[in-house]
Amino acid sequence: MAPLLGSLYLARHLVGLPFAPYDAFDWITRRLPGPVVTRGIDAMVAVIRALELGETSGAAKTAEKLLAVGGVLVFGGVIGAALFGFLRRVGSRWGVGAGGVAGALVGLPLAWLGVRHPGAVSPIAGAIGVFGSFAAWGALVGWTYGRLSAPTEGAAPLAAERMDRRRFIVRLGSASAVITVVGAGIGSFLAMRRERSELRGRDAPWSERNPLPNEGASVAPVPGTRPELTPLADHYRIDIDTRPPELDAATWRLRVGGLVERPLSLSLAELRERYEPRHQFVTLACISNPIGGDLIGTTRWTGLRLAELLADARPAPSATHVRMRAADGFHEVVALDEVRADPRILLAYAWDGLPLTAEHGFPLRVYLPGRYGMKQPKWIERIELIDHWEPGYWVERGWDREARMKPTSVIDTVGASMMVIAPSRSMVVPIGGIAHAGARGISRVEVRVDGGPWQEAKLRAPLSELTWVLWRFDWRFEAGEHVFAVRCFDGDGVAQVAEPGPVRPDGATGLHSERLML
Ligand SMILES: Nc1nc2c(c(=O)[nH]1)N[C@H]1C(S)=C(S)[C@@H](COP(=O)(O)O)O[C@H]1N2
Ligand SMILES: [Mo]
Protein backbone atom coordinates (compact mmCIF):
# COMPACT_ATOMS: atom_id res chain seq x y z
CA MET A 1 0.00 0.00 0.00
CA ALA A 2 2.88 2.39 0.74
CA PRO A 3 4.40 2.13 -2.77
CA LEU A 4 0.91 2.45 -4.29
CA LEU A 5 0.31 5.69 -2.36
CA GLY A 6 3.80 6.95 -3.26
CA SER A 7 3.05 6.35 -6.95
CA LEU A 8 -0.42 7.93 -6.72
CA TYR A 9 1.06 10.96 -5.01
CA LEU A 10 3.59 11.33 -7.82
CA ALA A 11 0.83 10.86 -10.44
CA ARG A 12 -1.20 13.56 -8.73
CA HIS A 13 1.52 16.15 -9.12
CA LEU A 14 2.71 14.89 -12.51
CA VAL A 15 -0.60 14.57 -14.38
CA GLY A 16 -3.28 15.60 -11.87
CA LEU A 17 -4.63 12.13 -11.03
CA PRO A 18 -6.98 12.21 -8.00
CA PHE A 19 -5.25 11.32 -4.72
CA ALA A 20 -7.52 8.72 -3.14
CA PRO A 21 -6.60 9.14 0.56
CA TYR A 22 -7.61 12.83 0.60
CA ASP A 23 -10.84 12.11 -1.30
CA ALA A 24 -11.75 9.36 1.18
CA PHE A 25 -10.85 11.50 4.20
CA ASP A 26 -12.90 14.50 3.02
CA TRP A 27 -15.86 12.27 2.20
CA ILE A 28 -15.82 10.66 5.64
CA THR A 29 -15.35 13.86 7.67
CA ARG A 30 -18.36 15.44 5.92
CA ARG A 31 -20.52 12.57 7.09
CA LEU A 32 -19.32 12.27 10.67
CA PRO A 33 -21.65 13.80 13.28
CA GLY A 34 -20.80 17.42 14.22
CA PRO A 35 -19.64 16.67 17.79
CA VAL A 36 -17.23 13.99 16.55
CA VAL A 37 -15.63 16.31 13.97
CA THR A 38 -15.50 19.19 16.45
CA ARG A 39 -13.89 17.06 19.12
CA GLY A 40 -11.39 15.79 16.59
CA ILE A 41 -10.48 19.36 15.63
CA ASP A 42 -10.21 20.38 19.31
CA ALA A 43 -7.88 17.47 20.03
CA MET A 44 -5.77 18.26 16.98
CA VAL A 45 -5.43 21.97 17.90
CA ALA A 46 -4.57 21.01 21.51
CA VAL A 47 -1.81 18.62 20.37
CA ILE A 48 -0.40 21.15 17.88
CA ARG A 49 -0.22 23.83 20.57
CA ALA A 50 1.09 21.52 23.30
CA LEU A 51 3.89 20.17 21.09
CA GLU A 52 4.47 23.61 19.55
CA LEU A 53 4.25 22.20 16.03
CA GLY A 54 4.15 25.67 14.50
CA GLU A 55 1.44 27.79 12.96
CA THR A 56 -1.87 26.13 13.90
CA SER A 57 -3.86 26.13 10.67
CA GLY A 58 -0.93 24.94 8.51
CA ALA A 59 -0.01 22.21 10.99
CA ALA A 60 -3.67 21.13 11.18
CA LYS A 61 -3.90 20.71 7.39
CA THR A 62 -0.70 18.66 7.44
CA ALA A 63 -2.07 16.54 10.28
CA GLU A 64 -5.30 15.91 8.34
CA LYS A 65 -3.30 14.78 5.32
CA LEU A 66 -1.14 12.46 7.44
CA LEU A 67 -4.29 11.01 9.03
CA ALA A 68 -5.72 10.43 5.56
CA VAL A 69 -2.60 8.61 4.33
CA GLY A 70 -2.19 6.70 7.61
CA GLY A 71 -5.82 5.59 7.47
CA VAL A 72 -5.46 4.18 3.96
CA LEU A 73 -2.20 2.41 4.96
CA VAL A 74 -3.96 0.70 7.86
CA PHE A 75 -6.96 -0.11 5.68
CA GLY A 76 -4.63 -1.61 3.04
CA GLY A 77 -2.98 -3.73 5.72
CA VAL A 78 -6.36 -5.07 6.85
CA ILE A 79 -7.43 -5.88 3.28
CA GLY A 80 -4.05 -7.57 2.63
CA ALA A 81 -4.33 -9.68 5.78
CA ALA A 82 -7.89 -10.71 4.90
CA LEU A 83 -6.72 -11.65 1.40
CA PHE A 84 -3.87 -13.78 2.79
CA GLY A 85 -6.32 -15.49 5.15
CA PHE A 86 -8.64 -16.24 2.25
CA LEU A 87 -5.82 -17.57 0.05
CA ARG A 88 -4.58 -19.83 2.84
CA ARG A 89 -7.93 -21.60 2.60
CA VAL A 90 -8.44 -21.71 -1.15
CA GLY A 91 -4.82 -22.07 -2.26
CA SER A 92 -2.31 -19.75 -3.80
CA ARG A 93 -3.26 -20.36 -7.44
CA TRP A 94 -6.19 -17.97 -6.88
CA GLY A 95 -3.80 -15.29 -5.62
CA VAL A 96 -3.74 -12.90 -8.58
CA GLY A 97 -7.46 -13.29 -9.36
CA ALA A 98 -8.75 -12.92 -5.80
CA GLY A 99 -6.30 -10.09 -5.12
CA GLY A 100 -7.36 -8.27 -8.26
CA VAL A 101 -11.01 -8.53 -7.27
CA ALA A 102 -10.28 -7.29 -3.72
CA GLY A 103 -8.27 -4.36 -5.08
CA ALA A 104 -11.02 -3.54 -7.58
CA LEU A 105 -13.62 -3.51 -4.80
CA VAL A 106 -11.51 -0.99 -2.89
CA GLY A 107 -10.71 1.00 -6.03
CA LEU A 108 -14.29 1.39 -7.22
CA PRO A 109 -15.60 3.74 -4.49
CA LEU A 110 -12.28 5.61 -4.42
CA ALA A 111 -12.48 6.19 -8.18
CA TRP A 112 -16.01 7.51 -7.72
CA LEU A 113 -14.89 9.90 -4.96
CA GLY A 114 -11.98 11.08 -7.09
CA VAL A 115 -14.29 11.99 -9.95
CA ARG A 116 -16.36 14.10 -7.57
CA HIS A 117 -13.27 16.13 -6.70
CA PRO A 118 -11.80 16.68 -10.14
CA GLY A 119 -8.09 17.28 -10.58
CA ALA A 120 -6.26 18.32 -13.74
CA VAL A 121 -6.81 15.02 -15.60
CA SER A 122 -10.23 14.28 -17.17
CA PRO A 123 -12.73 12.55 -14.84
CA ILE A 124 -12.75 9.33 -16.90
CA ALA A 125 -8.97 9.11 -17.06
CA GLY A 126 -8.84 9.84 -13.32
CA ALA A 127 -11.38 7.14 -12.49
CA ILE A 128 -9.63 4.55 -14.66
CA GLY A 129 -6.27 5.51 -13.17
CA VAL A 130 -7.44 5.13 -9.56
CA PHE A 131 -9.50 1.99 -10.18
CA GLY A 132 -6.74 0.36 -12.25
CA SER A 133 -3.98 1.08 -9.78
CA PHE A 134 -5.93 -0.36 -6.83
CA ALA A 135 -6.88 -3.46 -8.83
CA ALA A 136 -3.22 -3.90 -9.81
CA TRP A 137 -2.21 -3.45 -6.17
CA GLY A 138 -4.64 -6.23 -5.13
CA ALA A 139 -3.36 -8.56 -7.84
CA LEU A 140 0.23 -7.91 -6.73
CA VAL A 141 -0.58 -8.65 -3.09
CA GLY A 142 -2.27 -11.89 -4.21
CA TRP A 143 0.72 -12.83 -6.34
CA THR A 144 3.02 -12.12 -3.39
CA TYR A 145 1.09 -14.68 -1.36
CA GLY A 146 1.91 -17.27 -4.01
CA ARG A 147 5.61 -16.45 -3.85
CA LEU A 148 5.64 -16.62 -0.07
CA SER A 149 3.69 -19.83 0.47
CA ALA A 150 5.63 -23.11 0.31
CA PRO A 151 5.81 -24.34 -3.29
CA THR A 152 5.91 -28.01 -2.21
CA GLU A 153 2.67 -28.10 -0.36
CA GLY A 154 2.46 -30.52 2.56
CA ALA A 155 6.21 -31.14 2.76
CA ALA A 156 8.66 -29.19 4.92
CA PRO A 157 10.37 -26.44 2.87
CA LEU A 158 13.84 -27.23 1.61
CA ALA A 159 16.78 -25.06 2.66
CA ALA A 160 17.04 -23.72 -0.89
CA GLU A 161 13.38 -22.73 -0.82
CA ARG A 162 13.85 -20.90 2.46
CA MET A 163 16.79 -19.00 0.98
CA ASP A 164 14.72 -18.12 -2.06
CA ARG A 165 11.85 -16.85 0.07
CA ARG A 166 14.15 -14.75 2.22
CA ARG A 167 15.72 -13.19 -0.86
CA PHE A 168 12.24 -12.48 -2.25
CA ILE A 169 11.15 -10.73 0.94
CA VAL A 170 14.27 -8.57 0.96
CA ARG A 171 13.75 -7.62 -2.69
CA LEU A 172 10.05 -6.94 -2.18
CA GLY A 173 10.82 -4.76 0.84
CA SER A 174 13.52 -2.75 -0.89
CA ALA A 175 11.47 -2.27 -4.05
CA SER A 176 8.52 -1.07 -1.92
CA ALA A 177 10.72 1.33 0.02
CA VAL A 178 12.35 2.75 -3.11
CA ILE A 179 9.05 3.28 -4.95
CA THR A 180 7.46 4.90 -1.88
CA VAL A 181 10.34 7.26 -1.19
CA VAL A 182 10.93 8.19 -4.83
CA GLY A 183 7.19 8.75 -5.50
CA ALA A 184 6.63 10.83 -2.38
CA GLY A 185 9.91 12.71 -2.85
CA ILE A 186 9.45 13.70 -6.49
CA GLY A 187 5.75 14.42 -5.84
CA SER A 188 6.61 16.81 -2.98
CA PHE A 189 9.31 18.44 -5.08
CA LEU A 190 6.82 19.08 -7.92
CA ALA A 191 4.24 20.43 -5.48
CA MET A 192 6.79 22.81 -3.95
CA ARG A 193 8.00 23.99 -7.34
CA ARG A 194 4.46 24.76 -8.47
CA GLU A 195 3.68 26.67 -5.30
CA ARG A 196 6.82 28.77 -5.72
CA SER A 197 6.18 29.58 -9.37
CA GLU A 198 2.62 30.60 -8.47
CA LEU A 199 3.93 33.03 -5.87
CA ARG A 200 6.57 34.40 -8.25
CA GLY A 201 4.02 35.00 -10.99
CA ARG A 202 2.04 37.41 -8.83
CA ASP A 203 2.38 41.18 -8.70
CA ALA A 204 3.61 42.89 -5.57
CA PRO A 205 0.84 43.23 -2.98
CA TRP A 206 -0.79 46.63 -2.47
CA SER A 207 0.92 47.14 0.89
CA GLU A 208 4.37 46.98 -0.70
CA ARG A 209 3.47 49.85 -3.02
CA ASN A 210 1.47 52.07 -0.65
CA PRO A 211 1.78 53.47 2.86
CA LEU A 212 -0.69 52.13 5.42
CA PRO A 213 -3.49 54.58 6.34
CA ASN A 214 -2.26 54.92 9.95
CA GLU A 215 1.37 55.45 8.99
CA GLY A 216 1.74 58.61 11.05
CA ALA A 217 0.03 57.22 14.17
CA SER A 218 1.67 58.58 17.29
CA VAL A 219 1.82 55.31 19.26
CA ALA A 220 4.54 53.09 17.74
CA PRO A 221 4.23 49.30 17.99
CA VAL A 222 6.62 47.62 20.44
CA PRO A 223 9.25 45.70 18.41
CA GLY A 224 8.23 42.04 18.60
CA THR A 225 4.53 42.81 18.18
CA ARG A 226 3.07 40.91 15.21
CA PRO A 227 2.86 42.87 11.92
CA GLU A 228 -0.17 45.15 11.85
CA LEU A 229 -0.97 43.91 8.32
CA THR A 230 -0.54 40.13 8.12
CA PRO A 231 1.67 39.08 5.17
CA LEU A 232 -0.56 37.08 2.78
CA ALA A 233 1.58 33.96 3.07
CA ASP A 234 1.18 34.03 6.88
CA HIS A 235 -2.61 34.48 7.04
CA TYR A 236 -4.21 31.51 8.75
CA ARG A 237 -6.34 29.22 6.62
CA ILE A 238 -9.30 27.11 7.74
CA ASP A 239 -11.65 25.08 5.55
CA ILE A 240 -13.43 21.76 5.47
CA ASP A 241 -11.40 19.86 2.84
CA THR A 242 -7.79 18.71 2.68
CA ARG A 243 -7.41 20.72 -0.58
CA PRO A 244 -9.13 23.92 -1.73
CA PRO A 245 -11.49 23.77 -4.73
CA GLU A 246 -9.69 25.06 -7.82
CA LEU A 247 -12.12 27.21 -9.77
CA ASP A 248 -11.48 28.37 -13.31
CA ALA A 249 -11.91 32.12 -13.74
CA ALA A 250 -12.80 31.57 -17.42
CA THR A 251 -15.89 29.48 -16.72
CA TRP A 252 -16.84 30.57 -13.17
CA ARG A 253 -20.05 32.57 -12.79
CA LEU A 254 -21.72 34.02 -9.75
CA ARG A 255 -25.40 33.15 -9.98
CA VAL A 256 -27.95 35.14 -8.03
CA GLY A 257 -31.36 33.48 -7.87
CA GLY A 258 -34.17 32.24 -5.67
CA LEU A 259 -36.80 34.84 -4.69
CA VAL A 260 -35.66 37.56 -7.10
CA GLU A 261 -37.35 39.27 -10.02
CA ARG A 262 -34.16 39.39 -12.07
CA PRO A 263 -31.81 36.39 -11.70
CA LEU A 264 -28.19 37.28 -12.46
CA SER A 265 -25.21 35.37 -13.79
CA LEU A 266 -21.99 37.37 -13.70
CA SER A 267 -18.36 36.64 -14.50
CA LEU A 268 -15.54 37.86 -12.29
CA ALA A 269 -14.68 40.58 -14.82
CA GLU A 270 -18.30 41.77 -14.78
CA LEU A 271 -18.32 41.92 -10.98
CA ARG A 272 -15.15 43.99 -11.07
CA GLU A 273 -16.34 46.36 -13.79
CA ARG A 274 -20.02 46.87 -13.04
CA TYR A 275 -19.65 47.63 -9.34
CA GLU A 276 -17.58 50.25 -7.63
CA PRO A 277 -14.63 48.51 -5.90
CA ARG A 278 -14.57 49.08 -2.14
CA HIS A 279 -11.47 48.67 0.00
CA GLN A 280 -11.57 47.79 3.70
CA PHE A 281 -8.94 46.78 6.21
CA VAL A 282 -10.38 43.80 8.04
CA THR A 283 -9.37 41.44 10.85
CA LEU A 284 -10.71 37.93 10.33
CA ALA A 285 -10.68 35.35 13.13
CA CYS A 286 -11.75 31.73 13.41
CA ILE A 287 -14.25 30.82 16.11
CA SER A 288 -11.87 27.96 16.99
CA ASN A 289 -9.11 30.40 17.86
CA PRO A 290 -8.08 29.79 21.47
CA ILE A 291 -7.11 32.74 23.70
CA GLY A 292 -3.75 33.95 22.42
CA GLY A 293 -3.99 31.67 19.35
CA ASP A 294 -2.83 32.38 15.80
CA LEU A 295 -6.12 31.79 13.89
CA ILE A 296 -6.53 35.53 13.32
CA GLY A 297 -5.18 37.85 10.63
CA THR A 298 -5.57 41.28 9.09
CA THR A 299 -5.43 42.36 5.47
CA ARG A 300 -6.96 44.78 2.98
CA TRP A 301 -10.09 43.38 1.33
CA THR A 302 -11.38 44.62 -2.02
CA GLY A 303 -14.77 43.84 -3.48
CA LEU A 304 -18.26 45.05 -4.24
CA ARG A 305 -21.09 45.81 -1.87
CA LEU A 306 -23.41 42.83 -1.54
CA ALA A 307 -26.36 45.24 -1.11
CA GLU A 308 -25.68 46.82 -4.53
CA LEU A 309 -25.58 43.45 -6.26
CA LEU A 310 -28.79 42.31 -4.56
CA ALA A 311 -30.58 45.52 -5.48
CA ASP A 312 -29.87 44.70 -9.14
CA ALA A 313 -31.46 41.27 -8.72
CA ARG A 314 -34.59 42.90 -7.21
CA PRO A 315 -35.47 40.64 -4.27
CA ALA A 316 -39.14 39.66 -4.06
CA PRO A 317 -41.09 41.11 -1.08
CA SER A 318 -41.21 37.63 0.48
CA ALA A 319 -37.40 37.32 0.60
CA THR A 320 -35.97 37.54 4.14
CA HIS A 321 -32.60 35.79 3.98
CA VAL A 322 -29.61 35.48 1.70
CA ARG A 323 -28.09 32.02 1.29
CA MET A 324 -24.53 31.71 0.00
CA ARG A 325 -23.36 28.43 -1.48
CA ALA A 326 -19.71 27.57 -2.07
CA ALA A 327 -17.95 25.18 -4.45
CA ASP A 328 -16.91 22.86 -1.60
CA GLY A 329 -20.48 22.41 -0.34
CA PHE A 330 -20.06 24.97 2.46
CA HIS A 331 -23.01 27.32 2.95
CA GLU A 332 -24.25 30.08 5.23
CA VAL A 333 -27.22 32.41 5.59
CA VAL A 334 -27.45 36.09 6.49
CA ALA A 335 -30.58 38.22 7.03
CA LEU A 336 -31.50 40.42 4.06
CA ASP A 337 -32.19 43.36 6.42
CA GLU A 338 -28.63 43.11 7.73
CA VAL A 339 -27.22 43.16 4.17
CA ARG A 340 -29.32 46.19 3.27
CA ALA A 341 -28.35 48.05 6.46
CA ASP A 342 -24.60 47.40 6.40
CA PRO A 343 -22.68 48.75 3.38
CA ARG A 344 -19.51 47.14 4.79
CA ILE A 345 -20.75 43.68 3.77
CA LEU A 346 -18.63 42.86 0.73
CA LEU A 347 -18.21 40.21 -1.90
CA ALA A 348 -14.43 40.30 -2.02
CA TYR A 349 -12.22 39.24 -4.92
CA ALA A 350 -8.88 40.65 -3.76
CA TRP A 351 -6.71 40.58 -0.67
CA ASP A 352 -3.95 43.16 -0.33
CA GLY A 353 -4.50 44.22 -3.93
CA LEU A 354 -4.07 40.73 -5.43
CA PRO A 355 -6.71 38.26 -6.64
CA LEU A 356 -7.62 35.83 -3.85
CA THR A 357 -5.44 32.72 -3.80
CA ALA A 358 -7.08 29.30 -4.19
CA GLU A 359 -6.64 28.72 -0.43
CA HIS A 360 -8.34 31.96 0.52
CA GLY A 361 -11.41 31.65 -1.69
CA PHE A 362 -10.66 32.44 -5.34
CA PRO A 363 -12.56 33.92 -7.06
CA LEU A 364 -15.09 35.31 -4.55
CA ARG A 365 -15.74 35.33 -0.79
CA VAL A 366 -17.99 37.29 1.50
CA TYR A 367 -17.13 39.63 4.37
CA LEU A 368 -19.59 40.07 7.23
CA PRO A 369 -18.42 42.61 9.84
CA GLY A 370 -18.17 41.35 13.40
CA ARG A 371 -18.73 37.65 12.66
CA TYR A 372 -16.26 34.81 13.02
CA GLY A 373 -14.96 33.17 9.83
CA MET A 374 -17.44 30.29 9.99
CA LYS A 375 -20.22 32.66 8.82
CA GLN A 376 -18.25 33.82 5.78
CA PRO A 377 -18.04 31.44 2.81
CA LYS A 378 -15.09 31.41 0.41
CA TRP A 379 -15.38 30.08 -3.21
CA ILE A 380 -18.96 31.38 -3.53
CA GLU A 381 -20.85 30.12 -6.59
CA ARG A 382 -24.50 30.85 -5.84
CA ILE A 383 -26.43 33.43 -3.87
CA GLU A 384 -30.09 32.63 -3.28
CA LEU A 385 -32.81 34.72 -1.71
CA ILE A 386 -35.06 32.65 0.51
CA ASP A 387 -38.01 33.32 2.84
CA HIS A 388 -36.68 31.65 6.00
CA TRP A 389 -33.59 31.25 8.16
CA GLU A 390 -31.71 28.00 7.99
CA PRO A 391 -28.54 26.75 9.67
CA GLY A 392 -25.19 27.05 7.87
CA TYR A 393 -22.54 24.33 7.58
CA TRP A 394 -21.05 24.71 11.08
CA VAL A 395 -24.35 25.73 12.70
CA GLU A 396 -25.70 22.35 11.55
CA ARG A 397 -22.76 20.84 13.42
CA GLY A 398 -23.49 22.52 16.73
CA TRP A 399 -21.77 25.91 16.51
CA ASP A 400 -23.42 29.23 17.37
CA ARG A 401 -26.06 30.72 15.03
CA GLU A 402 -24.77 34.27 15.31
CA ALA A 403 -21.02 33.66 15.80
CA ARG A 404 -20.35 37.26 16.83
CA MET A 405 -16.71 38.01 17.54
CA LYS A 406 -15.90 38.49 21.22
CA PRO A 407 -13.49 41.07 22.59
CA THR A 408 -10.05 39.48 22.86
CA SER A 409 -6.56 40.73 23.60
CA VAL A 410 -3.11 39.16 23.41
CA ILE A 411 0.36 39.95 24.75
CA ASP A 412 2.73 39.52 21.79
CA THR A 413 5.93 40.64 23.44
CA VAL A 414 7.47 41.71 26.70
CA GLY A 415 10.41 43.59 25.27
CA ALA A 416 12.94 43.00 27.99
CA SER A 417 15.76 43.40 25.49
CA MET A 418 14.35 46.82 24.56
CA MET A 419 14.68 48.24 28.03
CA VAL A 420 15.10 52.01 28.01
CA ILE A 421 15.94 54.55 30.66
CA ALA A 422 12.99 56.88 31.08
CA PRO A 423 13.43 60.59 31.86
CA SER A 424 12.63 59.72 35.48
CA ARG A 425 15.82 57.51 35.38
CA SER A 426 13.83 54.34 36.11
CA MET A 427 14.10 51.52 33.63
CA VAL A 428 11.12 50.84 31.40
CA VAL A 429 10.21 47.63 29.54
CA PRO A 430 7.72 48.02 26.68
CA ILE A 431 4.96 45.39 26.49
CA GLY A 432 2.85 45.13 23.33
CA GLY A 433 0.18 43.16 21.55
CA ILE A 434 -3.22 43.29 19.87
CA ALA A 435 -6.83 43.73 20.92
CA HIS A 436 -9.89 43.07 18.77
CA ALA A 437 -13.66 43.09 19.17
CA GLY A 438 -15.09 42.41 15.71
CA ALA A 439 -16.58 45.53 14.15
CA ARG A 440 -17.13 47.30 17.47
CA GLY A 441 -13.64 48.73 17.84
CA ILE A 442 -11.53 48.86 21.01
CA SER A 443 -11.99 51.67 23.53
CA ARG A 444 -9.48 50.60 26.18
CA VAL A 445 -6.76 48.04 26.91
CA GLU A 446 -5.39 47.36 30.38
CA VAL A 447 -2.39 45.45 31.65
CA ARG A 448 -1.95 43.86 35.07
CA VAL A 449 1.36 42.79 36.57
CA ASP A 450 1.39 40.13 39.32
CA GLY A 451 -2.23 40.62 40.32
CA GLY A 452 -1.72 44.35 40.93
CA PRO A 453 -4.11 47.05 39.68
CA TRP A 454 -5.21 47.15 36.04
CA GLN A 455 -3.28 49.91 34.26
CA GLU A 456 -4.24 51.55 31.01
CA ALA A 457 -2.17 50.83 27.88
CA LYS A 458 -1.73 53.22 24.95
CA LEU A 459 -3.67 52.42 21.80
CA ARG A 460 -2.25 52.85 18.32
CA ALA A 461 -4.72 54.27 15.76
CA PRO A 462 -5.93 51.11 13.94
CA LEU A 463 -5.96 50.45 10.17
CA SER A 464 -9.76 50.71 10.29
CA GLU A 465 -12.71 50.33 12.65
CA LEU A 466 -12.82 46.67 11.53
CA THR A 467 -9.28 45.69 12.46
CA TRP A 468 -7.40 44.84 15.59
CA VAL A 469 -5.75 47.60 17.59
CA LEU A 470 -2.07 47.48 18.51
CA TRP A 471 -1.42 48.52 22.11
CA ARG A 472 1.66 49.21 24.19
CA PHE A 473 2.31 49.49 27.88
CA ASP A 474 5.57 50.86 29.24
CA TRP A 475 6.21 48.96 32.43
CA ARG A 476 8.53 50.14 35.25
CA PHE A 477 11.02 47.29 35.34
CA GLU A 478 11.55 45.22 38.45
CA ALA A 479 13.80 42.14 38.30
CA GLY A 480 12.29 38.77 39.12
CA GLU A 481 9.50 36.49 37.96
CA HIS A 482 6.32 38.23 36.86
CA VAL A 483 2.92 37.40 35.44
CA PHE A 484 1.58 39.86 32.87
CA ALA A 485 -2.11 39.81 31.92
CA VAL A 486 -4.12 41.87 29.46
CA ARG A 487 -7.80 42.68 28.97
CA CYS A 488 -9.71 44.96 26.61
CA PHE A 489 -13.02 46.81 26.30
CA ASP A 490 -14.93 47.07 23.04
CA GLY A 491 -16.12 50.33 21.48
CA ASP A 492 -19.26 50.25 23.63
CA GLY A 493 -17.19 49.84 26.80
CA VAL A 494 -18.08 46.14 27.22
CA ALA A 495 -15.23 44.27 28.94
CA GLN A 496 -13.57 41.14 27.60
CA VAL A 497 -14.96 38.11 29.48
CA ALA A 498 -12.32 37.07 32.03
CA GLU A 499 -13.87 33.70 32.92
CA PRO A 500 -12.07 31.00 30.87
CA GLY A 501 -14.47 29.26 28.48
CA PRO A 502 -14.05 26.80 25.57
CA VAL A 503 -14.16 27.76 21.88
CA ARG A 504 -17.34 25.73 21.36
CA PRO A 505 -20.04 26.79 20.70
CA ASP A 506 -19.53 30.56 20.40
CA GLY A 507 -15.84 31.43 20.74
CA ALA A 508 -13.24 31.28 23.53
CA THR A 509 -13.28 33.53 26.60
CA GLY A 510 -10.60 34.19 29.20
CA LEU A 511 -7.58 36.43 29.60
CA HIS A 512 -4.18 35.98 28.00
CA SER A 513 -1.21 36.07 30.32
CA GLU A 514 2.56 35.52 30.17
CA ARG A 515 4.77 34.37 33.04
CA LEU A 516 8.37 35.49 32.62
CA MET A 517 11.63 35.51 34.57
CA LEU A 518 13.25 38.92 34.03
N1 LIG B 1 -16.39 27.57 1.28
C1 LIG B 1 -15.86 27.66 2.50
N2 LIG B 1 -15.76 28.84 3.10
C2 LIG B 1 -15.23 28.97 4.33
C3 LIG B 1 -14.80 27.82 5.04
C4 LIG B 1 -14.91 26.56 4.39
O1 LIG B 1 -14.55 25.51 4.93
N3 LIG B 1 -15.45 26.51 3.13
N4 LIG B 1 -14.30 27.97 6.31
C5 LIG B 1 -14.69 29.17 7.06
C6 LIG B 1 -13.95 29.35 8.28
S1 LIG B 1 -14.35 28.32 9.56
C7 LIG B 1 -13.04 30.37 8.44
S2 LIG B 1 -12.32 30.65 9.95
C8 LIG B 1 -12.65 31.23 7.30
C9 LIG B 1 -11.16 31.24 7.12
O2 LIG B 1 -10.76 32.00 6.02
P1 LIG B 1 -9.24 31.92 5.54
O3 LIG B 1 -8.91 30.46 5.35
O4 LIG B 1 -9.13 32.68 4.28
O5 LIG B 1 -8.41 32.52 6.64
O6 LIG B 1 -13.23 30.79 6.08
C10 LIG B 1 -14.59 30.42 6.20
N5 LIG B 1 -15.14 30.20 4.90
MO1 LIG C 1 -13.20 28.99 11.39
GROMACS .gro file of N, CA and C and ligand atoms in nm, residues 236-239 285-289 295 330 372-375 394, ligand 2:
model
   49
  236TYR      N    1  -0.371   3.285   0.843
  236TYR     CA    2  -0.421   3.151   0.875
  236TYR      C    3  -0.520   3.106   0.769
  237ARG      N    4  -0.540   2.975   0.759
  237ARG     CA    5  -0.634   2.922   0.662
  237ARG      C    6  -0.713   2.808   0.726
  238ILE      N    7  -0.846   2.816   0.718
  238ILE     CA    8  -0.930   2.711   0.774
  238ILE      C    9  -1.041   2.679   0.675
  239ASP      N   10  -1.051   2.552   0.636
  239ASP     CA   11  -1.165   2.508   0.555
  239ASP      C   12  -1.185   2.359   0.569
  285ALA      N   13  -1.110   3.633   1.213
  285ALA     CA   14  -1.068   3.535   1.313
  285ALA      C   15  -1.157   3.413   1.304
  286CYS      N   16  -1.100   3.299   1.339
  286CYS     CA   17  -1.175   3.173   1.341
  286CYS      C   18  -1.237   3.157   1.479
  287ILE      N   19  -1.358   3.103   1.483
  287ILE     CA   20  -1.425   3.082   1.611
  287ILE      C   21  -1.351   2.977   1.695
  288SER      N   22  -1.268   2.897   1.629
  288SER     CA   23  -1.187   2.796   1.699
  288SER      C   24  -1.057   2.853   1.753
  289ASN      N   25  -1.035   2.982   1.738
  289ASN     CA   26  -0.911   3.040   1.786
  289ASN      C   27  -0.909   3.042   1.938
  295LEU      N   28  -0.511   3.188   1.495
  295LEU     CA   29  -0.612   3.179   1.389
  295LEU      C   30  -0.682   3.314   1.373
  330PHE      N   31  -1.987   2.410   0.129
  330PHE     CA   32  -2.006   2.497   0.246
  330PHE      C   33  -2.119   2.596   0.216
  372TYR      N   34  -1.740   3.572   1.320
  372TYR     CA   35  -1.626   3.481   1.302
  372TYR      C   36  -1.628   3.422   1.160
  373GLY      N   37  -1.513   3.370   1.118
  373GLY     CA   38  -1.496   3.317   0.983
  373GLY      C   39  -1.600   3.214   0.942
  374MET      N   40  -1.649   3.136   1.035
  374MET     CA   41  -1.744   3.029   0.999
  374MET      C   42  -1.873   3.080   0.935
  375LYS      N   43  -1.902   3.211   0.945
  375LYS     CA   44  -2.022   3.266   0.882
  375LYS      C   45  -1.993   3.318   0.741
  394TRP      N   46  -2.153   2.499   0.972
  394TRP     CA   47  -2.105   2.471   1.108
  394TRP      C   48  -2.218   2.484   1.210
  520MO      MO   49  -1.320   2.899   1.139
   0.00000   0.00000   0.00000
